[in-house]
Short mmCIF file of C-alpha atoms in Angstrom, two decimals:
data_model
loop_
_atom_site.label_atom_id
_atom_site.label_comp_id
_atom_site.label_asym_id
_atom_site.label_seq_id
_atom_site.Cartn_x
_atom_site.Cartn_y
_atom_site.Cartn_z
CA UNK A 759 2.30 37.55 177.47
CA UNK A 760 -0.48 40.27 177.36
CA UNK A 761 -4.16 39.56 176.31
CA UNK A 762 -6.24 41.72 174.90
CA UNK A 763 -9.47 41.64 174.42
CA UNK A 764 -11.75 43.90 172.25
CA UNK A 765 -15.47 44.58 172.57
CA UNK A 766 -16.92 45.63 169.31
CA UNK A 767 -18.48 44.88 166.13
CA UNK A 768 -16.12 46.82 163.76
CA UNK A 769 -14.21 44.98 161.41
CA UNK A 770 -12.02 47.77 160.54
CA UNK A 771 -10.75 48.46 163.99
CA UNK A 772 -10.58 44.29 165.08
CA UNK A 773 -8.12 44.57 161.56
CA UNK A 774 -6.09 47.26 163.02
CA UNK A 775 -5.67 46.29 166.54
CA UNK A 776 -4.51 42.76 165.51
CA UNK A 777 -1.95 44.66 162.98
CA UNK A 778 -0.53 47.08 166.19
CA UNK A 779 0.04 43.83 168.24
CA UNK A 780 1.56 42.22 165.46
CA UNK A 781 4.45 45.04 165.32
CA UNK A 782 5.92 44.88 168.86
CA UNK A 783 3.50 43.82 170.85
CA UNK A 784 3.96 40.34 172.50
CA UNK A 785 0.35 38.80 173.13
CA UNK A 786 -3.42 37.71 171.75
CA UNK A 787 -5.75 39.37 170.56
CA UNK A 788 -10.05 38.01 171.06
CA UNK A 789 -12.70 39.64 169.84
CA UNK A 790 -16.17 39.54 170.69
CA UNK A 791 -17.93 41.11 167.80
CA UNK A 792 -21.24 42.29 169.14
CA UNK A 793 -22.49 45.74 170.30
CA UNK A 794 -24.15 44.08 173.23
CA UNK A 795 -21.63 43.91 176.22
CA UNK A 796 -21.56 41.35 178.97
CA UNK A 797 -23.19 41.81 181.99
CA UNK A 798 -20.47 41.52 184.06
CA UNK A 799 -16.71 39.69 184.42
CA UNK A 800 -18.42 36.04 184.54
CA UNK A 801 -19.96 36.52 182.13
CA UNK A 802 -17.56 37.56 179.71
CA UNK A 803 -15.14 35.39 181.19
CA UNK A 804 -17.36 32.17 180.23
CA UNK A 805 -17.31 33.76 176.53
CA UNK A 806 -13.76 33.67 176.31
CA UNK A 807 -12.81 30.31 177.72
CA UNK A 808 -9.33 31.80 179.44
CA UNK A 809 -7.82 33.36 182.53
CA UNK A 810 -8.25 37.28 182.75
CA UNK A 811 -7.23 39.59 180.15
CA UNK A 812 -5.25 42.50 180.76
CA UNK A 813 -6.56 45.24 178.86
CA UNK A 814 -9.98 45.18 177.29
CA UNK A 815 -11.10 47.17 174.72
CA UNK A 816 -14.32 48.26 174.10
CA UNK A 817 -14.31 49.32 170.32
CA UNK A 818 -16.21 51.47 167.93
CA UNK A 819 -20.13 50.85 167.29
CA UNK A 820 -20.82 50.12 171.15
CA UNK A 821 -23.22 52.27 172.49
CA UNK A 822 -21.56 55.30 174.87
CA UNK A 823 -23.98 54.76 177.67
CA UNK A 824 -23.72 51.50 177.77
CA UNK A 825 -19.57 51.23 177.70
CA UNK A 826 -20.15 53.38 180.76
CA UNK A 827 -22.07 51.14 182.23
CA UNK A 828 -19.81 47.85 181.61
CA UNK A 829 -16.57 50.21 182.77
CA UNK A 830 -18.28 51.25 186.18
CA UNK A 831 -18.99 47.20 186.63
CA UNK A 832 -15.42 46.28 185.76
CA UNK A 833 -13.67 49.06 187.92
CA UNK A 834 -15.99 47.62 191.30
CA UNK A 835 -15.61 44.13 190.57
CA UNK A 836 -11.63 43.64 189.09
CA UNK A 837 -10.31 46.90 189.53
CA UNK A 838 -6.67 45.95 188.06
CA UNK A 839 -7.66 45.67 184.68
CA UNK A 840 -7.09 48.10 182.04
CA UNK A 841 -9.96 49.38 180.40
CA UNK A 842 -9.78 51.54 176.82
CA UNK A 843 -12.67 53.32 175.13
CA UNK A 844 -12.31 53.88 171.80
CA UNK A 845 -14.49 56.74 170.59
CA UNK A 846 -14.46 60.26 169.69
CA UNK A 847 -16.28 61.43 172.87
CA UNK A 848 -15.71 65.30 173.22
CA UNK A 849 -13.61 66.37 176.53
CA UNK A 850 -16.00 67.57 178.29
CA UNK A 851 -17.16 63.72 178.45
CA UNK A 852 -13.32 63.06 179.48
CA UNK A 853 -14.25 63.25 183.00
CA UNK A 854 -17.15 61.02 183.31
CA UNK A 855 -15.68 58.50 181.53
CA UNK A 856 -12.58 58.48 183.55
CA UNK A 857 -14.86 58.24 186.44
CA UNK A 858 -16.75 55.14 185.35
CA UNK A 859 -13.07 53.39 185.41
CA UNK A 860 -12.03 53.62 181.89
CA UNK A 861 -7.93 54.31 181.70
CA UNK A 862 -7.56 55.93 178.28
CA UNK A 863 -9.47 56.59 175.05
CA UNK A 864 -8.45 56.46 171.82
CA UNK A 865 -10.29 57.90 168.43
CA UNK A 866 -11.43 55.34 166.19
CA UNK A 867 -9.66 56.88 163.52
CA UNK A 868 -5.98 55.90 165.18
CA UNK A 869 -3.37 54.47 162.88
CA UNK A 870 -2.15 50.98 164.28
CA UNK A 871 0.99 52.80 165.73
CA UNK A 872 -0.98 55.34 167.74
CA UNK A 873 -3.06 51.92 169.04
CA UNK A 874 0.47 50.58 169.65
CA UNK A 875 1.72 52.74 171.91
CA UNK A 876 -1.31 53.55 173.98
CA UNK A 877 -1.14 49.52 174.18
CA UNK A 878 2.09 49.94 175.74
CA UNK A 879 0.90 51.96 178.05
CA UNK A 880 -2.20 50.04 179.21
CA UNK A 881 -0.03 46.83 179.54
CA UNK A 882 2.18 49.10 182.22
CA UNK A 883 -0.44 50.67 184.08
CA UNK A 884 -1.89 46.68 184.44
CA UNK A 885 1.83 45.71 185.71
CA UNK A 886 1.90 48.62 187.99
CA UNK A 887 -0.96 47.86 189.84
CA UNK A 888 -0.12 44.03 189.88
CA UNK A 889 3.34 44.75 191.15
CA UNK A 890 2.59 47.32 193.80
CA UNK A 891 2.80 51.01 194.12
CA UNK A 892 5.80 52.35 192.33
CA UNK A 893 8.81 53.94 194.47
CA UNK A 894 7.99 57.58 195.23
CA UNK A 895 10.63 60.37 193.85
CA UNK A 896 13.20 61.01 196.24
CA UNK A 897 12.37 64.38 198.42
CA UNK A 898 8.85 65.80 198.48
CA UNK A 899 7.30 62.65 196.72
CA UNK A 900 7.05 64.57 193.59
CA UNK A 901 9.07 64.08 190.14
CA UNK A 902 11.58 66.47 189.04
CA UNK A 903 10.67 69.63 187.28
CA UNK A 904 13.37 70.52 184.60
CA UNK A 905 12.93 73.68 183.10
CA UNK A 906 14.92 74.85 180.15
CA UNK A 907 15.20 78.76 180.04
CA UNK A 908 17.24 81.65 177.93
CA UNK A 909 17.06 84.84 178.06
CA UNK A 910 17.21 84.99 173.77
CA UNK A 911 15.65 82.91 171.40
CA UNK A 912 17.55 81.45 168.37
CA UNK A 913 20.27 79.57 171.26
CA UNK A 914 18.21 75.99 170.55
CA UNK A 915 16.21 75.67 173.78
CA UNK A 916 13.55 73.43 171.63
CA UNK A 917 15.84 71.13 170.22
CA UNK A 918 17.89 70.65 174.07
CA UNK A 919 14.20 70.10 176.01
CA UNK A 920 13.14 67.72 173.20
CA UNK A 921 16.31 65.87 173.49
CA UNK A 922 16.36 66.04 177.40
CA UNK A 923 12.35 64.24 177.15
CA UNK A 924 13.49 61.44 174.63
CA UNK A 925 17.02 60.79 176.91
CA UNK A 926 14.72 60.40 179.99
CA UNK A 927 12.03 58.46 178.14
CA UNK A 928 15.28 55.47 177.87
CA UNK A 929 15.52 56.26 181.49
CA UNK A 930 12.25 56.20 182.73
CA UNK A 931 9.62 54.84 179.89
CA UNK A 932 6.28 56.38 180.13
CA UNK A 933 7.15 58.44 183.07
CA UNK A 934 8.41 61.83 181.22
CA UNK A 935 6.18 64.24 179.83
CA UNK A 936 7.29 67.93 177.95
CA UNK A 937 5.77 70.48 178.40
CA UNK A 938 5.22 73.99 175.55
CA UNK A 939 5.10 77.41 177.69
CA UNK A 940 6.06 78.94 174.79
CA UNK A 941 2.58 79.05 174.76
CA UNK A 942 2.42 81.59 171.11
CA UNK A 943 5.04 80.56 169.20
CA UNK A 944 6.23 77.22 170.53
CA UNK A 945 7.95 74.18 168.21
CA UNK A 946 7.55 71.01 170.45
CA UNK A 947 4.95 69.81 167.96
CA UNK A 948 7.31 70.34 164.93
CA UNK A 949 10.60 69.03 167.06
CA UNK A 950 8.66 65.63 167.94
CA UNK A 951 7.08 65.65 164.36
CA UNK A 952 3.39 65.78 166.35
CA UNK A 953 0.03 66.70 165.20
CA UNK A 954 -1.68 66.99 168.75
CA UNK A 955 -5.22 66.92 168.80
CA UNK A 956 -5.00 68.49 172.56
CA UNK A 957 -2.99 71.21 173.97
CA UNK A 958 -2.08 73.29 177.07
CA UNK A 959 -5.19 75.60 176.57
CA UNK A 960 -7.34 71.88 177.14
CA UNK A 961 -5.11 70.67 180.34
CA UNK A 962 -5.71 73.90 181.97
CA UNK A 963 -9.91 73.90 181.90
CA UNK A 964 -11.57 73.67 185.16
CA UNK A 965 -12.01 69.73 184.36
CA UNK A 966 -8.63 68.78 184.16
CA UNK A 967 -7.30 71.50 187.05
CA UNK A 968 -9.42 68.88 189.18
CA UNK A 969 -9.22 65.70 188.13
CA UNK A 970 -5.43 64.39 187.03
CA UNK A 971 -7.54 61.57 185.09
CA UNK A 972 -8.85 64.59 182.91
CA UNK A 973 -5.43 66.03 182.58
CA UNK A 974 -3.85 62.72 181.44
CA UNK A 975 -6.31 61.93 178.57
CA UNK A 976 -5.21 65.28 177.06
CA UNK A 977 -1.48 64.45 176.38
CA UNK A 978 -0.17 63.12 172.96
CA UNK A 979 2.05 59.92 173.16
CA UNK A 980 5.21 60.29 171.53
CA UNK A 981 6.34 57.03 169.95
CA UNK A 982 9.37 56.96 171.92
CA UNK A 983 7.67 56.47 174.79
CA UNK A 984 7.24 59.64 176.59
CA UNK A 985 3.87 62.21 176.78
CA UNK A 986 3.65 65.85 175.49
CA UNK A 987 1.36 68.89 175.98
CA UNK A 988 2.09 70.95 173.02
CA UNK A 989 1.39 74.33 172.70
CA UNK A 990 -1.94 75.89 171.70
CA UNK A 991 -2.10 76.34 167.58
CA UNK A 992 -3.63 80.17 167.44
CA UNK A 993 -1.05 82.53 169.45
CA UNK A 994 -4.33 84.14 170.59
CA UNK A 995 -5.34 81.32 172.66
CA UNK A 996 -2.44 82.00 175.02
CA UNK A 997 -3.87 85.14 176.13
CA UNK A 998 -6.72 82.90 178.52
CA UNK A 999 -3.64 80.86 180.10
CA UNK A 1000 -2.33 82.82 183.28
CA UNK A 1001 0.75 82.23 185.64
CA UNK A 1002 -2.13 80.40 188.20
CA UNK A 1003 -3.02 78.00 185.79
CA UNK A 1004 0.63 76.99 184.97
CA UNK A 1005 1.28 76.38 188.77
CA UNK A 1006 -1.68 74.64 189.03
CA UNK A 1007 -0.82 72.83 185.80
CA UNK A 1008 2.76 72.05 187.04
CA UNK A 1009 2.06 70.60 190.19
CA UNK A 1010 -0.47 67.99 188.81
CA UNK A 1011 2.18 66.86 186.24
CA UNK A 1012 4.69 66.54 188.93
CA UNK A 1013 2.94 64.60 191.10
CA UNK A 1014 1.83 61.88 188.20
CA UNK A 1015 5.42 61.78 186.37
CA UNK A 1016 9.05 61.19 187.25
CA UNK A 1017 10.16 64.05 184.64
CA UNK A 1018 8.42 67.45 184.08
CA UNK A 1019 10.07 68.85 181.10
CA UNK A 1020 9.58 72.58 180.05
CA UNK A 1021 10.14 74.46 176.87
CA UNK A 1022 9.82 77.65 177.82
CA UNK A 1023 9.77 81.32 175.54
CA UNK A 1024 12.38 83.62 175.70
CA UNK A 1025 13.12 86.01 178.11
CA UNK A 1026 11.66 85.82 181.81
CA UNK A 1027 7.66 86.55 181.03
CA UNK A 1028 5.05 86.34 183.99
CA UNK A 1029 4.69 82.70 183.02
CA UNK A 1030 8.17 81.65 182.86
CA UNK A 1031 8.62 83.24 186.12
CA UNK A 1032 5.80 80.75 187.46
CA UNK A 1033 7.18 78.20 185.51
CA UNK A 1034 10.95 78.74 187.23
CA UNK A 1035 8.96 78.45 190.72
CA UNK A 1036 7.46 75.53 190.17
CA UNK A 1037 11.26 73.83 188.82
CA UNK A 1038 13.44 71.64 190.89
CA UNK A 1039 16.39 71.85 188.07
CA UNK A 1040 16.93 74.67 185.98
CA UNK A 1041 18.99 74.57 182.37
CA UNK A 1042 19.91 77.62 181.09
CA UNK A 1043 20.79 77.36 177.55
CA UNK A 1044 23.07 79.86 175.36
CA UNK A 1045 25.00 80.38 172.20
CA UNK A 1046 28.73 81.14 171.51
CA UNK A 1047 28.20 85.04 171.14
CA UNK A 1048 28.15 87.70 172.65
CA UNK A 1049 24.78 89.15 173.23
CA UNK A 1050 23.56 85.78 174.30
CA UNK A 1051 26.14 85.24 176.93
CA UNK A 1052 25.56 89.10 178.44
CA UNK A 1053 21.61 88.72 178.09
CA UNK A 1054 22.25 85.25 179.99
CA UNK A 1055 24.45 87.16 182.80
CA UNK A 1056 21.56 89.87 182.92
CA UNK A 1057 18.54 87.22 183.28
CA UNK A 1058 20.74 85.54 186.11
CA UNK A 1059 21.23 88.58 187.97
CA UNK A 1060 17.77 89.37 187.73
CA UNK A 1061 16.47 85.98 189.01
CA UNK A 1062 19.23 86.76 192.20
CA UNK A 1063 17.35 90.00 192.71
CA UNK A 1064 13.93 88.20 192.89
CA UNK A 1065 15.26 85.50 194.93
CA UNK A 1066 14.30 82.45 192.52
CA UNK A 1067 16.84 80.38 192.23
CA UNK A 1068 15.69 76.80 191.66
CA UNK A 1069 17.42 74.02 193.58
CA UNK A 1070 19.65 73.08 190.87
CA UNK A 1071 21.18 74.70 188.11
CA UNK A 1072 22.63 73.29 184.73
CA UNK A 1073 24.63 75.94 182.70
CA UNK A 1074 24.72 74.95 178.80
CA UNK A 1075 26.55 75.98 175.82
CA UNK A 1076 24.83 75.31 172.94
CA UNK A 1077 26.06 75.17 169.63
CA UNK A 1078 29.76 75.60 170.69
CA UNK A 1079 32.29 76.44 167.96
CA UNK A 1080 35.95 76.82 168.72
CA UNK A 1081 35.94 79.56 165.01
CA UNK A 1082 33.81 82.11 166.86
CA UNK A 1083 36.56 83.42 168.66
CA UNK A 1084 35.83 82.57 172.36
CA UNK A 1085 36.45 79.82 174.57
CA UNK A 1086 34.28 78.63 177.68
CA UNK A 1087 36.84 80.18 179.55
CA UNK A 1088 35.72 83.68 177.94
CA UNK A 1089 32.06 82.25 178.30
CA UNK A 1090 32.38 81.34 182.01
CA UNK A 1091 33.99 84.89 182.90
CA UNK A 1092 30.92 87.00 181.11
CA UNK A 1093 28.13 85.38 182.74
CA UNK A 1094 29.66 85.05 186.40
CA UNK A 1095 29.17 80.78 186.53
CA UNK A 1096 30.30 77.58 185.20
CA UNK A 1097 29.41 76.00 182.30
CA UNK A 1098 28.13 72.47 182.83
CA UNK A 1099 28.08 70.78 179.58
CA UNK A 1100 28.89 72.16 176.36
CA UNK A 1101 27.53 70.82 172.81
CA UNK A 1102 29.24 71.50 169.87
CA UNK A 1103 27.88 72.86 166.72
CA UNK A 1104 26.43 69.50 164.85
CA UNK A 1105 25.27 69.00 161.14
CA UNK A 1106 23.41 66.01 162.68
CA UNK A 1107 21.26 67.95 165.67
CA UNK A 1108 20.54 70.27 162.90
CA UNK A 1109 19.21 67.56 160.52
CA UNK A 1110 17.37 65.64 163.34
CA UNK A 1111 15.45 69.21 164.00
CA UNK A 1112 13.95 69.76 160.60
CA UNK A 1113 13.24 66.12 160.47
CA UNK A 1114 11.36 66.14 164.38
CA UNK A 1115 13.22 63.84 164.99
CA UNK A 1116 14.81 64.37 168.42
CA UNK A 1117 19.11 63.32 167.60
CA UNK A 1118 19.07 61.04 170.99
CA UNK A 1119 16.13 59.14 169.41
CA UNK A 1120 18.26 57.65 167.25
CA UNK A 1121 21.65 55.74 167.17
CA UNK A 1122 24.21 58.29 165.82
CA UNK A 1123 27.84 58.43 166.85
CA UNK A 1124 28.25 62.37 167.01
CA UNK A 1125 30.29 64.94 169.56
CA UNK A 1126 27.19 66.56 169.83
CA UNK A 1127 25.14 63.32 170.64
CA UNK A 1128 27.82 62.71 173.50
CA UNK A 1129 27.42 65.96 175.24
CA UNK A 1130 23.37 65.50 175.19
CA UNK A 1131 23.65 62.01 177.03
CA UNK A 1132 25.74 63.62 179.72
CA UNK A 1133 23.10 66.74 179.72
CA UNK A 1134 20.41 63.64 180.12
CA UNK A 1135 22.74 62.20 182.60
CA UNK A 1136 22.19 64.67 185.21
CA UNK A 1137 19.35 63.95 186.17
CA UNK A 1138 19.98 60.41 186.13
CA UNK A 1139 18.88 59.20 190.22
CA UNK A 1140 22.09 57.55 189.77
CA UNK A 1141 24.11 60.52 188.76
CA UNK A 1142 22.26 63.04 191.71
CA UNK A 1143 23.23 60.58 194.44
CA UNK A 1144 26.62 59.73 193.53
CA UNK A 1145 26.92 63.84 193.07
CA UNK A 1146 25.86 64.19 196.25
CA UNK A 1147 27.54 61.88 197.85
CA UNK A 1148 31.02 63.89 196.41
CA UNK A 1149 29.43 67.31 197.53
CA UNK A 1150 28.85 65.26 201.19
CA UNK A 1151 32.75 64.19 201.20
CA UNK A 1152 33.99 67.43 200.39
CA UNK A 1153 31.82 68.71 203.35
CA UNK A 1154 33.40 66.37 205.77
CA UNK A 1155 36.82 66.58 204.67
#
């Protein structure tokens, strides 16, 4: 059962933490309502009367110097705790606060959900650490990189990367984040029905380029478990984000998740291309028409030219329709490759978009819904092995 334990004088916030793990939390919750914090663990431990916590909380009203000082003490002396600051520090503070041992922060303002969930996540960084080092990724000892690409827009790349993060997150909880590159005009925030108070213009300041602490504390938590770095809100804050900071972006995310998801803008522009160099998996995404399927033949023929060509590629036909006159026998023979998995036009992915409400989130018995799982399925460590173990038979035989 999980204890936590919360440092602070406020009323308001002792109400609202108790009411988060009340709704799907399993545990206790003690307060100590003081601003003064104890010296050290004994003597907070003689306050509370019990064995170790496993998250503490140091609350609103507590001086920020002096939650510093309590978090430094903590981190030296029992290490395997979680420790959560809740304050509205600005994020150039993000940093030093990380330093001094704390593992998240949370504004005081947070609804009991957002508390929830960032619960959730304390409780399983306290596990981890308890249990052992996780298993690295197979390969280079970094996560996958799934990038989902198209030449045009309008072919439903948001809706299949949004949909690809929330099948993972069932997969691998808390270990998936998404990614906007469609860093002007980009709809993860609307397709996960966010309102991010950090974006991709924060996670790529000198701060969080060198410290994957910093870079951490600026992703939203999704309630289905998974993170997201949303695009920037003003289109004219793209124009500071270049290719170098993607890579650089990229290969901290990699290296701290299982599952690097990208929405990316149309077309191949100098950050896409970084983007596609950084991806283990590539899914190209495009309608049932014409001047999708010949703009997706182009885009691959370019890429061939350049000589980037991710490991692994995942061809999808979106919004299929056997009334628009082709078949994926037509579709297969005008852009030169297979098609992987194809998703049929659906009333429900359609509703679940204006909703942001990602369709996999939710329990619905649709076509549509079936071809997504076996889109999520591919990069199931399951799936890849068993694949490759087929691709290893053929070899031999």
């Amino acid at each position: 059962m999980s204890r936590f334990v919360l440092l602070s004088p406020s009323g308001d916030f002792d109400a609202k933490l108790r009411a988060a793990v009340a709704h799907g939390l399993r545990g206790t919750v003690q307060t100590i309502a003081s601003d003064i914090l104890p010296a050290g663990p004994a003597e907070l431990f003689a306050l509370l009367n019990q064995e170790q916590p496993e998250v503490l909380i140091i609350g609103p009203d507590v001086p920020y110097d002096e939650a510093l000082r309590f978090a430094k003490v903590f981190d030296v002396q029992l290490p395997g705790l979680s420790l959560v600051l809740v304050s509205d520090v600005q994020p150039e503070a993000f940093l030093q606060a990380m330093r001094a041992g704390v593992r998240d922060i949370i504004s005081p303002q947070a609804d009991p959900t957002e508390i929830r969930v960032l619960l959730e996540r304390a409780c399983q960084s306290f596990a981890t650490r308890h249990r052992g080092p996780e298993p690295q990724p197979a390969g280079n000892g970094k996560g996958l990189v799934i990038g989902v690409f198209s030449p045009k827009g309008g072919v439903g790349k948001t809706t299949l990367a949004t949909n690809i993060a929330i099948g993972l997150g069932q997969i691998a909880p808390m270990s998936v984040v998404i990614v906007d590159l469609d860093l002007q005009f980009g709809d993860v925030a609307s397709g996960l029905y966010l309102n991010p108070e950090h974006t991709v213009t924060d996670a790529v300041t000198p701060a969080a380029a060198q410290d994957s602490l910093v870079l951490k504390a600026f992703l939203t938590v999704h309630p289905a478990g998974i993170y997201a770095l949303c695009a920037p809100p003003n289109p004219v804050d793209a124009d500071h984000i270049t290719p170098d900071h993607v890579s650089r972006l990229l290969e901290q995310l990699a290296q701290e998740f299982q599952y690097v998801i990208l929405d990316t803008a149309p077309g191949l522009p100098e950050i896409g291309l970084a983007a596609m160099e950084q991806c283990t998996d590539v899914v190209w995404v495009s309608a049932m028409d014409i001047p999708s399927l010949r703009g997706l033949r182009s885009g691959l023929e370019v890429l061939r030219q350049l000589e980037i060509m991710p490991e692994s590629r995942h061809v999808v036909l979106n919004m299929a329709d056997a009334k628009a006159g082709l078949n994926v026998q037509d579709v297969e023979s005008t852009i030169g490759a297979p098609v992987d998995v194809s998703v049929p036009r659906s009333r429900a992915i359609a509703l679940s978009t204006n909703r942001g409400i990602p369709v996999l989130q939710e329990s619905r018995k649709d076509p549509a819904v079936k071809s997504l799982r076996q889109l999520v399925e591919r990069f199931n460590p399951a799936w890849r092995t068993q694949t490759q173990r087929k691709l290893h038979r053929r070899v031999v035989i």
